[in-house]
């Protein structure tokens, strides 16, 4: 096999991609990402330094982990650059310890990439350092579960850092867990490490919630336009709100409108962005439909983070990446010396493009983050006590291409009209445009925002627990049907487990990286289960 990657839900045959990633990732890219993870582990292992140094090293590690998330970065040159950065910091912080560099220090990343002989040696090394380097399948499973959770945690931490919010204890916990994932072999200790990673995920998600709300205000219940205007536009996708703010500011008074796509839908809920009259609304649906939706949008596209798919010719000359996103031959926008980004190329291109082609009309409602839910708490409690609301079903997470994901839309249709769906992440596009009605003025779909906002769902549950005076959050009328695809969803799952939530349905399949032994532990100790048929799960939810 030329690669071995099983970190996402679409791993080939629910086992592993061994020739080319279902996501479109080449075997070379996969192997370079394995090298990057190895270097980040090494950096974490030697990073017992001052707080200031941990902040710098922690940021480097988080950016590297973020770049290896599924559908984040397909650009081998930039991945080599991240390996260079990690090796430079290893050398700088080794304190006399022996370290072996993987990359020739007298060559640039570009020179390495274009040298077949050097790349052959490098990729041969990668074959020895990847997932299968751990022989024991349970140890391998627990190590990878930790690493994939850390990738999600790193994404949350990086989003917060972009806004100037960093906490050394979060970085320290990431570095400690990453170092232990490379050396610990005891299954019991690794299981504890998995749960500790969940605890770190909670802290990172809380930090990001603080960063977003203190910077842009608390999300408000908002009716979001899903139609189009008559002016040319720029479409922004991914997750980064800082990029959104800069784009809105730079497009002001240019005659160019701005639209969100997929997870960026949540930007419509923040007060700071509502003051821009040229912010039209949301265009399209979940990430996997971007090949068609980017083509019909007609204008430039800015991809800010993960969720980019192989770029199609129909829009290849009008897409840009930024942040940790990357794709070969797609121009990448980096920060300038003052920390800002220059989007003038996109604005100039937009002015000569046709307006977006209409996909749909009307509006959808969202913005039910934890502050808004707290404001509705009394009304919600009354509805539960009266029986008007019989149960909450948390249906957060990721969407994906597979037909099996119809399950989540069908489940939303089949749930009794006395149930309320709490959601965050792009999984909601399976049901957020359905006319599911409301209960006593409370919409039956309460959208908290991005997968980055999943913290709100946990806070909402804890708020209800307090309101009812319950000792255990699992005594609440809450059920779970979580859709997962990539590693931020893994971090959310571990966060829920660390907070004490049990009996979580996960689908459309259990992760391929869970060995039978590890899956057994999760089932027996936490009640983790795979989604079943809609009929069976509705019967269980309403029992």
Short mmCIF file of C-alpha atoms in Angstrom, two decimals:
data_model
loop_
_atom_site.label_atom_id
_atom_site.label_comp_id
_atom_site.label_asym_id
_atom_site.label_seq_id
_atom_site.Cartn_x
_atom_site.Cartn_y
_atom_site.Cartn_z
CA UNK A 1 0.00 0.00 0.00
CA UNK A 2 1.21 3.52 -0.76
CA UNK A 3 -0.55 5.24 2.16
CA UNK A 4 -2.68 4.41 5.18
CA UNK A 5 -5.25 6.93 6.33
CA UNK A 6 -8.42 6.17 8.28
CA UNK A 7 -9.01 9.42 10.12
CA UNK A 8 -12.33 10.42 8.47
CA UNK A 9 -15.75 8.81 8.18
CA UNK A 10 -15.38 8.20 4.45
CA UNK A 11 -12.29 5.97 4.80
CA UNK A 12 -12.44 3.44 1.97
CA UNK A 13 -14.67 0.47 2.82
CA UNK A 14 -14.90 1.90 6.35
CA UNK A 15 -11.38 0.57 6.79
CA UNK A 16 -8.64 2.84 5.39
CA UNK A 17 -7.58 4.64 2.24
CA UNK A 18 -4.43 2.87 1.00
CA UNK A 19 -3.93 4.15 -2.56
CA UNK A 20 -5.60 7.56 -2.67
CA UNK A 21 -7.84 9.33 -0.21
CA UNK A 22 -11.59 9.38 -0.83
CA UNK A 23 -11.19 13.09 0.00
CA UNK A 24 -8.91 13.45 -3.04
CA UNK A 25 -5.66 13.43 -1.07
CA UNK A 26 -2.76 11.81 -2.96
CA UNK A 27 -0.59 9.17 -1.35
CA UNK A 28 2.32 11.64 -1.41
CA UNK A 29 0.31 14.25 0.47
CA UNK A 30 -0.80 11.63 3.00
CA UNK A 31 2.79 10.54 3.61
CA UNK A 32 4.01 14.12 3.99
CA UNK A 33 1.26 14.69 6.54
CA UNK A 34 2.49 11.61 8.41
CA UNK A 35 5.97 13.16 8.46
CA UNK A 36 4.53 16.42 9.75
CA UNK A 37 2.69 14.62 12.58
CA UNK A 38 5.94 12.82 13.49
CA UNK A 39 7.81 16.13 13.68
CA UNK A 40 5.05 17.71 15.78
CA UNK A 41 5.25 14.79 18.21
CA UNK A 42 9.00 15.30 18.43
CA UNK A 43 8.55 19.02 19.04
CA UNK A 44 5.96 18.30 21.75
CA UNK A 45 8.33 15.83 23.41
CA UNK A 46 11.11 18.40 23.85
CA UNK A 47 8.89 21.39 24.66
CA UNK A 48 9.23 21.50 28.44
CA UNK A 49 10.23 25.15 28.50
CA UNK A 50 9.08 28.56 29.68
CA UNK A 51 5.52 29.79 29.29
CA UNK A 52 6.59 32.11 26.49
CA UNK A 53 8.24 29.26 24.61
CA UNK A 54 5.21 26.99 25.11
CA UNK A 55 3.00 29.68 23.59
CA UNK A 56 5.17 29.81 20.48
CA UNK A 57 5.62 26.04 20.22
CA UNK A 58 1.94 25.44 20.99
CA UNK A 59 0.89 27.74 18.15
CA UNK A 60 3.25 25.96 15.73
CA UNK A 61 1.92 22.55 16.77
CA UNK A 62 -1.72 23.68 16.49
CA UNK A 63 -1.21 25.09 13.00
CA UNK A 64 0.51 21.89 11.89
CA UNK A 65 -2.21 19.66 13.33
CA UNK A 66 -4.89 21.88 11.78
CA UNK A 67 -3.29 21.56 8.34
CA UNK A 68 -3.66 17.76 8.49
CA UNK A 69 -7.40 17.77 9.19
CA UNK A 70 -9.43 16.12 6.44
CA UNK A 71 -10.04 18.45 3.49
CA UNK A 72 -7.87 21.23 4.90
CA UNK A 73 -4.61 21.31 2.97
CA UNK A 74 -3.71 19.39 -0.18
CA UNK A 75 -0.66 21.55 -1.00
CA UNK A 76 2.52 19.50 -0.59
CA UNK A 77 4.75 22.57 -0.77
CA UNK A 78 3.05 24.17 2.21
CA UNK A 79 3.08 20.91 4.18
CA UNK A 80 6.84 20.72 3.59
CA UNK A 81 7.06 24.30 4.80
CA UNK A 82 5.31 23.32 8.04
CA UNK A 83 7.74 20.44 8.49
CA UNK A 84 10.59 22.93 8.02
CA UNK A 85 9.07 25.20 10.69
CA UNK A 86 8.71 22.29 13.13
CA UNK A 87 12.28 21.12 12.54
CA UNK A 88 13.63 24.64 13.04
CA UNK A 89 11.90 24.83 16.41
CA UNK A 90 13.10 21.34 17.34
CA UNK A 91 16.64 22.44 16.66
CA UNK A 92 16.14 25.70 18.58
CA UNK A 93 14.67 24.06 21.69
CA UNK A 94 16.55 20.78 21.86
CA UNK A 95 18.78 22.05 24.71
CA UNK A 96 21.68 19.88 23.61
CA UNK A 97 19.56 16.76 23.04
CA UNK A 98 20.32 14.80 19.90
CA UNK A 99 17.74 15.44 17.19
CA UNK A 100 17.67 14.05 13.67
CA UNK A 101 16.29 16.23 10.91
CA UNK A 102 14.14 14.56 8.27
CA UNK A 103 14.61 17.31 5.69
CA UNK A 104 17.94 18.31 4.10
CA UNK A 105 18.69 21.67 5.68
CA UNK A 106 20.56 22.94 2.62
CA UNK A 107 17.49 22.65 0.38
CA UNK A 108 14.30 24.70 0.31
CA UNK A 109 10.84 23.07 0.36
CA UNK A 110 10.50 23.86 -3.35
CA UNK A 111 13.85 22.22 -4.13
CA UNK A 112 12.90 19.13 -2.11
CA UNK A 113 9.52 18.82 -3.81
CA UNK A 114 11.05 19.01 -7.28
CA UNK A 115 13.85 16.53 -6.55
CA UNK A 116 12.66 12.95 -7.26
CA UNK A 117 15.65 11.42 -5.47
CA UNK A 118 15.14 13.43 -2.28
CA UNK A 119 11.39 12.85 -2.31
CA UNK A 120 11.89 9.10 -2.72
CA UNK A 121 14.04 9.00 0.42
CA UNK A 122 11.61 11.22 2.30
CA UNK A 123 8.54 9.18 1.40
CA UNK A 124 10.33 5.94 2.28
CA UNK A 125 10.93 7.40 5.75
CA UNK A 126 7.27 8.36 5.97
CA UNK A 127 6.23 4.77 5.31
CA UNK A 128 8.02 3.83 8.55
CA UNK A 129 6.49 6.62 10.65
CA UNK A 130 2.77 6.46 9.86
CA UNK A 131 -0.19 4.91 11.60
CA UNK A 132 0.91 1.31 11.08
CA UNK A 133 4.20 1.90 12.89
CA UNK A 134 2.25 0.93 16.05
CA UNK A 135 1.79 -2.84 15.90
CA UNK A 136 -0.73 -3.44 18.72
CA UNK A 137 -4.15 -2.54 17.28
CA UNK A 138 -5.66 -1.34 20.58
CA UNK A 139 -2.65 0.84 21.37
CA UNK A 140 -2.74 2.13 17.79
CA UNK A 141 -6.46 2.86 18.07
CA UNK A 142 -6.11 4.78 21.33
CA UNK A 143 -3.12 6.73 20.06
CA UNK A 144 -4.92 7.73 16.88
CA UNK A 145 -8.13 8.57 18.76
CA UNK A 146 -6.05 10.96 20.89
CA UNK A 147 -4.27 12.47 17.89
CA UNK A 148 -7.48 12.97 15.93
CA UNK A 149 -9.09 14.58 18.95
CA UNK A 150 -6.04 16.83 19.27
CA UNK A 151 -6.38 17.85 15.62
CA UNK A 152 -9.87 19.12 16.39
CA UNK A 153 -8.71 20.82 19.59
CA UNK A 154 -5.87 22.45 17.63
CA UNK A 155 -8.35 23.86 15.12
CA UNK A 156 -10.39 25.46 17.90
CA UNK A 157 -7.26 26.84 19.57
CA UNK A 158 -5.98 28.28 16.28
CA UNK A 159 -9.29 30.02 15.56
CA UNK A 160 -9.09 31.63 19.00
CA UNK A 161 -5.42 32.56 18.55
CA UNK A 162 -6.19 34.37 15.29
CA UNK A 163 -8.42 36.67 17.36
CA UNK A 164 -5.70 37.21 19.96
CA UNK A 165 -7.00 34.72 22.53
CA UNK A 166 -4.43 32.19 23.68
CA UNK A 167 -4.11 30.25 26.93
CA UNK A 168 -0.83 28.62 27.82
CA UNK A 169 -2.55 25.78 29.79
CA UNK A 170 -4.45 24.75 26.63
CA UNK A 171 -1.23 24.61 24.63
CA UNK A 172 0.52 22.79 27.48
CA UNK A 173 -2.22 20.13 27.57
CA UNK A 174 -2.03 19.67 23.78
CA UNK A 175 1.75 19.28 23.89
CA UNK A 176 1.59 16.84 26.81
CA UNK A 177 -1.05 14.66 25.14
CA UNK A 178 0.74 14.68 21.79
CA UNK A 179 4.03 13.68 23.44
CA UNK A 180 2.36 10.87 25.41
CA UNK A 181 0.60 9.61 22.28
CA UNK A 182 4.05 8.94 20.84
CA UNK A 183 5.45 7.05 23.82
CA UNK A 184 2.72 5.61 26.05
CA UNK A 185 1.89 1.95 25.41
CA UNK A 186 -0.34 1.03 28.35
CA UNK A 187 -3.99 0.83 27.16
CA UNK A 188 -5.35 2.01 30.52
CA UNK A 189 -3.09 5.07 30.51
CA UNK A 190 -3.98 5.79 26.88
CA UNK A 191 -7.69 5.53 27.68
CA UNK A 192 -7.20 8.11 30.42
CA UNK A 193 -5.31 10.26 27.90
CA UNK A 194 -8.29 10.10 25.52
CA UNK A 195 -10.59 11.43 28.25
CA UNK A 196 -8.08 14.11 29.21
CA UNK A 197 -8.01 15.17 25.55
CA UNK A 198 -11.78 15.58 25.83
CA UNK A 199 -11.27 17.83 28.84
CA UNK A 200 -8.79 19.90 26.82
CA UNK A 201 -11.35 20.08 24.01
CA UNK A 202 -13.88 21.62 26.41
CA UNK A 203 -11.34 24.27 27.44
CA UNK A 204 -10.39 25.08 23.85
CA UNK A 205 -14.04 25.31 22.79
CA UNK A 206 -14.81 27.60 25.73
CA UNK A 207 -11.83 29.77 24.76
CA UNK A 208 -13.04 30.02 21.18
CA UNK A 209 -16.56 30.88 22.34
CA UNK A 210 -15.06 33.66 24.46
CA UNK A 211 -12.92 34.89 21.55
CA UNK A 212 -15.83 34.99 19.10
CA UNK A 213 -18.39 36.58 21.42
CA UNK A 214 -16.06 39.18 22.91
CA UNK A 215 -14.92 40.16 19.43
CA UNK A 216 -18.18 40.05 17.47
CA UNK A 217 -20.93 39.99 20.12
CA UNK A 218 -23.22 37.18 21.21
CA UNK A 219 -25.03 35.47 18.33
CA UNK A 220 -28.63 36.62 17.96
CA UNK A 221 -31.69 34.76 16.71
CA UNK A 222 -31.62 35.76 13.05
CA UNK A 223 -33.61 35.20 9.89
CA UNK A 224 -30.99 34.61 7.18
CA UNK A 225 -31.63 35.34 3.51
CA UNK A 226 -30.80 32.39 1.22
CA UNK A 227 -31.61 34.20 -2.03
CA UNK A 228 -29.30 36.33 -4.17
CA UNK A 229 -28.99 39.98 -5.13
CA UNK A 230 -28.32 41.64 -8.46
CA UNK A 231 -24.72 42.70 -7.83
CA UNK A 232 -21.54 40.65 -8.20
CA UNK A 233 -20.44 38.87 -5.05
CA UNK A 234 -17.67 37.12 -3.17
CA UNK A 235 -18.42 33.78 -1.49
CA UNK A 236 -16.60 32.98 1.75
CA UNK A 237 -16.47 29.40 3.01
CA UNK A 238 -14.73 27.55 5.83
CA UNK A 239 -14.94 28.77 9.43
CA UNK A 240 -12.75 31.82 10.07
CA UNK A 241 -14.69 34.84 11.36
CA UNK A 242 -11.59 37.07 11.39
CA UNK A 243 -11.29 36.65 7.62
CA UNK A 244 -15.01 37.42 7.35
CA UNK A 245 -14.60 40.71 9.19
CA UNK A 246 -11.68 41.81 7.02
CA UNK A 247 -13.48 40.84 3.82
CA UNK A 248 -16.61 42.79 4.80
CA UNK A 249 -14.57 45.83 5.69
CA UNK A 250 -12.56 45.78 2.45
CA UNK A 251 -15.63 45.24 0.23
CA UNK A 252 -17.59 48.10 1.80
CA UNK A 253 -18.69 50.67 -0.82
CA UNK A 254 -17.13 48.68 -3.70
CA UNK A 255 -20.36 47.51 -5.30
CA UNK A 256 -19.49 43.93 -4.39
CA UNK A 257 -21.69 41.84 -2.11
CA UNK A 258 -20.57 39.14 0.33
CA UNK A 259 -22.23 35.75 0.85
CA UNK A 260 -21.44 32.94 3.28
CA UNK A 261 -21.26 29.28 2.35
CA UNK A 262 -21.65 26.13 4.48
CA UNK A 263 -20.22 26.56 8.02
CA UNK A 264 -19.77 30.31 7.50
CA UNK A 265 -23.57 30.56 7.69
CA UNK A 266 -23.10 31.26 11.39
CA UNK A 267 -21.48 34.62 10.61
CA UNK A 268 -24.98 35.87 9.83
CA UNK A 269 -25.87 35.56 13.53
CA UNK A 270 -23.21 37.91 14.94
CA UNK A 271 -24.15 41.56 15.63
CA UNK A 272 -20.80 42.86 14.38
CA UNK A 273 -21.43 41.60 10.86
CA UNK A 274 -25.04 42.77 10.60
CA UNK A 275 -24.00 46.39 10.22
CA UNK A 276 -22.69 45.73 6.71
CA UNK A 277 -25.46 46.40 4.21
CA UNK A 278 -23.65 44.48 1.45
CA UNK A 279 -23.65 41.26 3.51
CA UNK A 280 -26.48 39.55 1.64
CA UNK A 281 -26.87 36.17 3.35
CA UNK A 282 -26.00 32.52 2.78
CA UNK A 283 -25.50 30.77 -0.55
CA UNK A 284 -25.75 27.02 -0.89
CA UNK A 285 -25.43 24.12 1.50
CA UNK A 286 -22.85 21.81 3.07
CA UNK A 287 -19.19 21.65 2.05
CA UNK A 288 -19.43 18.60 -0.20
CA UNK A 289 -21.73 20.39 -2.65
CA UNK A 290 -19.21 23.14 -3.34
CA UNK A 291 -18.17 21.78 -6.75
CA UNK A 292 -21.60 22.66 -8.18
CA UNK A 293 -22.35 25.64 -5.94
CA UNK A 294 -19.00 27.35 -6.48
CA UNK A 295 -19.53 27.00 -10.23
CA UNK A 296 -23.01 28.58 -10.14
CA UNK A 297 -21.94 31.40 -7.81
CA UNK A 298 -20.04 33.04 -10.70
CA UNK A 299 -17.85 35.22 -8.48
CA UNK A 300 -14.62 34.71 -6.48
CA UNK A 301 -14.47 32.20 -3.62
CA UNK A 302 -12.40 32.56 -0.45
CA UNK A 303 -11.68 29.27 1.33
CA UNK A 304 -10.61 30.13 4.87
CA UNK A 305 -10.09 26.77 6.58
CA UNK A 306 -10.85 23.08 6.13
CA UNK A 307 -13.65 21.67 3.96
CA UNK A 308 -12.10 22.40 0.55
CA UNK A 309 -12.65 19.65 -2.02
CA UNK A 310 -10.66 19.02 -5.23
CA UNK A 311 -10.98 22.20 -7.25
CA UNK A 312 -12.97 21.97 -10.49
CA UNK A 313 -12.13 23.74 -13.78
CA UNK A 314 -15.43 25.67 -13.66
CA UNK A 315 -14.08 27.91 -10.89
CA UNK A 316 -10.36 27.09 -10.72
CA UNK A 317 -9.38 30.59 -11.86
CA UNK A 318 -11.45 32.38 -9.19
CA UNK A 319 -10.75 30.58 -5.92
CA UNK A 320 -8.26 31.64 -3.24
CA UNK A 321 -7.22 29.97 0.01
CA UNK A 322 -6.04 31.49 3.27
CA UNK A 323 -5.25 30.38 6.82
CA UNK A 324 -4.40 26.67 7.09
CA UNK A 325 -6.32 25.79 3.91
CA UNK A 326 -4.39 24.99 0.75
CA UNK A 327 -4.67 23.42 -2.66
CA UNK A 328 -2.04 23.03 -5.42
CA UNK A 329 -1.94 25.91 -7.91
CA UNK A 330 -4.60 27.85 -6.01
CA UNK A 331 -3.29 31.28 -4.89
CA UNK A 332 -2.86 31.51 -1.13
CA UNK A 333 -3.27 34.78 0.80
CA UNK A 334 -1.07 35.23 3.85
CA UNK A 335 -1.00 37.83 6.58
CA UNK A 336 0.86 41.06 5.97
CA UNK A 337 3.33 42.55 8.44
CA UNK A 338 0.51 44.25 10.38
CA UNK A 339 -1.51 41.01 10.66
CA UNK A 340 -4.10 42.00 8.04
CA UNK A 341 -4.88 40.28 4.76
CA UNK A 342 -5.29 41.93 1.38
CA UNK A 343 -8.38 40.78 -0.49
CA UNK A 344 -8.04 43.29 -3.35
CA UNK A 345 -7.47 40.49 -5.90
CA UNK A 346 -10.86 39.00 -5.09
CA UNK A 347 -12.59 42.37 -5.17
CA UNK A 348 -11.11 43.25 -8.56
CA UNK A 349 -12.13 39.88 -9.94
CA UNK A 350 -15.65 40.15 -8.53
CA UNK A 351 -16.24 43.43 -10.34
CA UNK A 352 -15.98 41.71 -13.73
CA UNK A 353 -18.09 38.68 -12.76
CA UNK A 354 -21.81 38.08 -13.20
CA UNK A 355 -24.04 38.11 -10.11
CA UNK A 356 -24.63 34.73 -8.46
CA UNK A 357 -27.02 32.32 -10.10
CA UNK A 358 -30.04 31.77 -7.85
CA UNK A 359 -30.21 28.39 -6.09
CA UNK A 360 -33.20 29.01 -3.82
CA UNK A 361 -35.27 31.74 -2.22
CA UNK A 362 -36.53 32.55 1.23
CA UNK A 363 -34.82 32.43 4.61
CA UNK A 364 -33.75 30.17 7.44
CA UNK A 365 -33.52 30.91 11.16
CA UNK A 366 -30.48 30.39 13.40
CA UNK A 367 -28.46 31.98 16.16
CA UNK A 368 -29.56 29.83 19.10
CA UNK A 369 -26.24 29.89 20.94
CA UNK A 370 -26.14 29.32 24.69
CA UNK A 371 -26.80 32.97 25.63
CA UNK A 372 -30.03 32.96 23.61
CA UNK A 373 -31.04 29.59 25.03
CA UNK A 374 -30.49 30.89 28.56
CA UNK A 375 -32.83 33.76 27.74
CA UNK A 376 -35.42 31.20 26.63
CA UNK A 377 -34.75 28.84 29.55
CA UNK A 378 -37.92 29.68 31.46
CA UNK A 379 -40.07 29.17 28.38
CA UNK A 380 -38.28 25.92 27.57
CA UNK A 381 -38.65 24.56 31.12
CA UNK A 382 -42.37 25.38 31.10
CA UNK A 383 -42.79 23.60 27.77
CA UNK A 384 -41.03 20.51 29.14
CA UNK A 385 -43.09 20.50 32.33
CA UNK A 386 -46.32 20.85 30.40
CA UNK A 387 -45.35 18.02 28.04
CA UNK A 388 -45.33 20.28 24.97
CA UNK A 389 -41.66 19.39 24.58
CA UNK A 390 -41.09 15.69 25.18
CA UNK A 391 -37.41 15.49 24.28
CA UNK A 392 -34.40 17.30 22.87
CA UNK A 393 -32.36 15.49 20.23
CA UNK A 394 -28.85 16.78 19.67
CA UNK A 395 -28.14 16.25 15.97
CA UNK A 396 -24.87 18.14 15.60
CA UNK A 397 -21.77 17.37 13.59
CA UNK A 398 -20.68 17.04 9.98
CA UNK A 399 -22.39 16.37 6.69
CA UNK A 400 -20.91 14.24 3.93
CA UNK A 401 -21.45 12.77 0.50
CA UNK A 402 -22.64 9.27 1.29
CA UNK A 403 -26.26 8.26 0.70
CA UNK A 404 -26.30 6.86 4.23
CA UNK A 405 -26.38 10.44 5.53
CA UNK A 406 -29.98 10.72 4.35
CA UNK A 407 -30.60 9.08 7.72
CA UNK A 408 -30.28 12.42 9.52
CA UNK A 409 -32.81 14.23 7.33
CA UNK A 410 -35.17 11.28 7.54
CA UNK A 411 -34.76 11.17 11.32
CA UNK A 412 -35.69 14.84 11.57
CA UNK A 413 -38.85 14.13 9.53
CA UNK A 414 -39.76 11.09 11.63
CA UNK A 415 -39.28 12.52 15.12
CA UNK A 416 -42.49 13.36 16.96
CA UNK A 417 -43.62 16.96 16.69
CA UNK A 418 -43.03 17.30 20.43
CA UNK A 419 -39.25 16.98 19.98
CA UNK A 420 -36.78 19.83 19.51
CA UNK A 421 -33.54 19.39 17.55
CA UNK A 422 -30.42 21.11 18.87
CA UNK A 423 -27.77 21.42 16.18
CA UNK A 424 -24.39 22.90 15.26
CA UNK A 425 -22.11 22.15 12.32
CA UNK A 426 -22.93 21.46 8.68
CA UNK A 427 -24.97 18.34 9.52
CA UNK A 428 -27.87 20.76 9.88
CA UNK A 429 -28.10 21.23 6.11
CA UNK A 430 -29.86 17.85 6.05
CA UNK A 431 -32.85 19.37 7.84
CA UNK A 432 -32.53 23.12 8.53
CA UNK A 433 -34.58 24.03 5.46
CA UNK A 434 -37.40 21.63 6.24
CA UNK A 435 -40.65 23.11 7.52
CA UNK A 436 -40.69 21.33 10.88
CA UNK A 437 -42.72 23.97 12.73
CA UNK A 438 -42.38 25.17 16.31
CA UNK A 439 -43.53 24.38 19.83
CA UNK A 440 -45.09 27.26 21.74
CA UNK A 441 -43.06 29.69 19.64
CA UNK A 442 -39.82 27.69 20.01
CA UNK A 443 -38.57 26.47 16.60
CA UNK A 444 -38.13 22.72 16.41
CA UNK A 445 -34.62 23.21 14.96
CA UNK A 446 -32.37 25.35 17.14
CA UNK A 447 -29.14 26.07 15.26
CA UNK A 448 -26.25 27.18 17.51
CA UNK A 449 -23.86 27.76 14.60
CA UNK A 450 -20.68 26.12 13.34
CA UNK A 451 -19.10 22.89 14.53
CA UNK A 452 -16.86 25.44 16.32
CA UNK A 453 -19.96 26.38 18.33
CA UNK A 454 -20.73 22.88 19.61
CA UNK A 455 -19.73 24.18 23.04
CA UNK A 456 -23.09 25.96 23.06
CA UNK A 457 -24.92 22.64 22.94
CA UNK A 458 -23.09 21.36 26.01
CA UNK A 459 -23.73 24.63 27.86
CA UNK A 460 -27.41 24.43 26.91
CA UNK A 461 -27.66 20.92 28.36
CA UNK A 462 -25.88 22.00 31.55
CA UNK A 463 -28.20 25.02 31.81
CA UNK A 464 -31.25 22.74 31.67
CA UNK A 465 -29.66 20.39 34.19
CA UNK A 466 -29.31 23.31 36.59
CA UNK A 467 -32.81 24.58 35.86
CA UNK A 468 -34.30 21.20 36.82
CA UNK A 469 -31.95 20.68 39.77
CA UNK A 470 -30.68 17.36 38.44
CA UNK A 471 -27.55 15.64 39.69
CA UNK A 472 -26.76 13.92 36.39
CA UNK A 473 -26.96 15.48 32.95
CA UNK A 474 -28.04 12.09 31.59
CA UNK A 475 -31.32 12.43 33.51
CA UNK A 476 -32.38 15.21 31.13
CA UNK A 477 -34.82 14.46 28.29
CA UNK A 478 -31.94 14.60 25.80
CA UNK A 479 -30.92 12.09 23.18
CA UNK A 480 -28.06 12.14 20.68
CA UNK A 481 -27.67 11.38 16.98
CA UNK A 482 -24.28 12.85 16.08
CA UNK A 483 -23.06 12.90 12.48
CA UNK A 484 -19.30 12.79 12.19
CA UNK A 485 -16.89 13.21 9.31
CA UNK A 486 -13.60 14.79 10.38
CA UNK A 487 -11.50 15.39 13.44
CA UNK A 488 -13.29 18.40 14.93
CA UNK A 489 -16.26 16.09 15.37
CA UNK A 490 -13.95 13.66 17.18
CA UNK A 491 -12.93 16.47 19.53
CA UNK A 492 -16.60 17.29 20.17
CA UNK A 493 -17.34 13.64 20.95
CA UNK A 494 -14.45 13.45 23.42
CA UNK A 495 -15.58 16.72 24.98
CA UNK A 496 -19.07 15.30 25.55
CA UNK A 497 -17.63 12.16 27.12
CA UNK A 498 -15.43 14.22 29.44
CA UNK A 499 -18.49 16.20 30.55
CA UNK A 500 -20.26 12.97 31.52
CA UNK A 501 -22.65 12.54 28.58
CA UNK A 502 -23.48 8.95 27.74
CA UNK A 503 -25.52 6.90 25.27
CA UNK A 504 -24.47 8.88 22.19
CA UNK A 505 -25.49 7.60 18.78
CA UNK A 506 -22.76 8.17 16.22
CA UNK A 507 -23.15 7.76 12.51
CA UNK A 508 -23.47 6.96 9.76
CA UNK A 509 -20.73 4.52 10.84
CA UNK A 510 -18.49 4.07 13.85
CA UNK A 511 -14.93 5.31 13.17
CA UNK A 512 -12.65 2.89 11.33
CA UNK A 513 -9.85 3.81 13.73
CA UNK A 514 -11.70 2.22 16.66
CA UNK A 515 -10.33 -1.28 17.13
CA UNK A 516 -12.83 -3.89 18.36
CA UNK A 517 -11.27 -3.70 21.81
CA UNK A 518 -11.47 0.10 22.05
CA UNK A 519 -14.99 0.15 20.61
CA UNK A 520 -16.01 -2.37 23.28
CA UNK A 521 -14.69 -0.08 26.04
CA UNK A 522 -16.59 2.91 24.62
CA UNK A 523 -19.79 0.89 24.34
CA UNK A 524 -19.59 -0.61 27.83
CA UNK A 525 -18.42 2.52 29.69
CA UNK A 526 -20.14 5.30 27.75
CA UNK A 527 -22.96 3.70 25.79
CA UNK A 528 -21.53 4.79 22.43
CA UNK A 529 -23.49 3.13 19.65
CA UNK A 530 -23.82 3.32 15.88
CA UNK A 531 -26.95 4.82 14.39
CA UNK A 532 -29.43 2.18 13.30
CA UNK A 533 -32.50 2.53 11.10
CA UNK A 534 -34.64 5.63 11.48
CA UNK A 535 -37.55 3.51 12.68
CA UNK A 536 -35.52 1.74 15.37
CA UNK A 537 -33.86 4.92 16.59
CA UNK A 538 -37.10 6.91 16.74
CA UNK A 539 -38.64 4.08 18.77
CA UNK A 540 -35.69 4.17 21.17
CA UNK A 541 -35.68 7.98 21.42
CA UNK A 542 -39.40 8.11 22.20
CA UNK A 543 -39.46 5.13 24.57
#
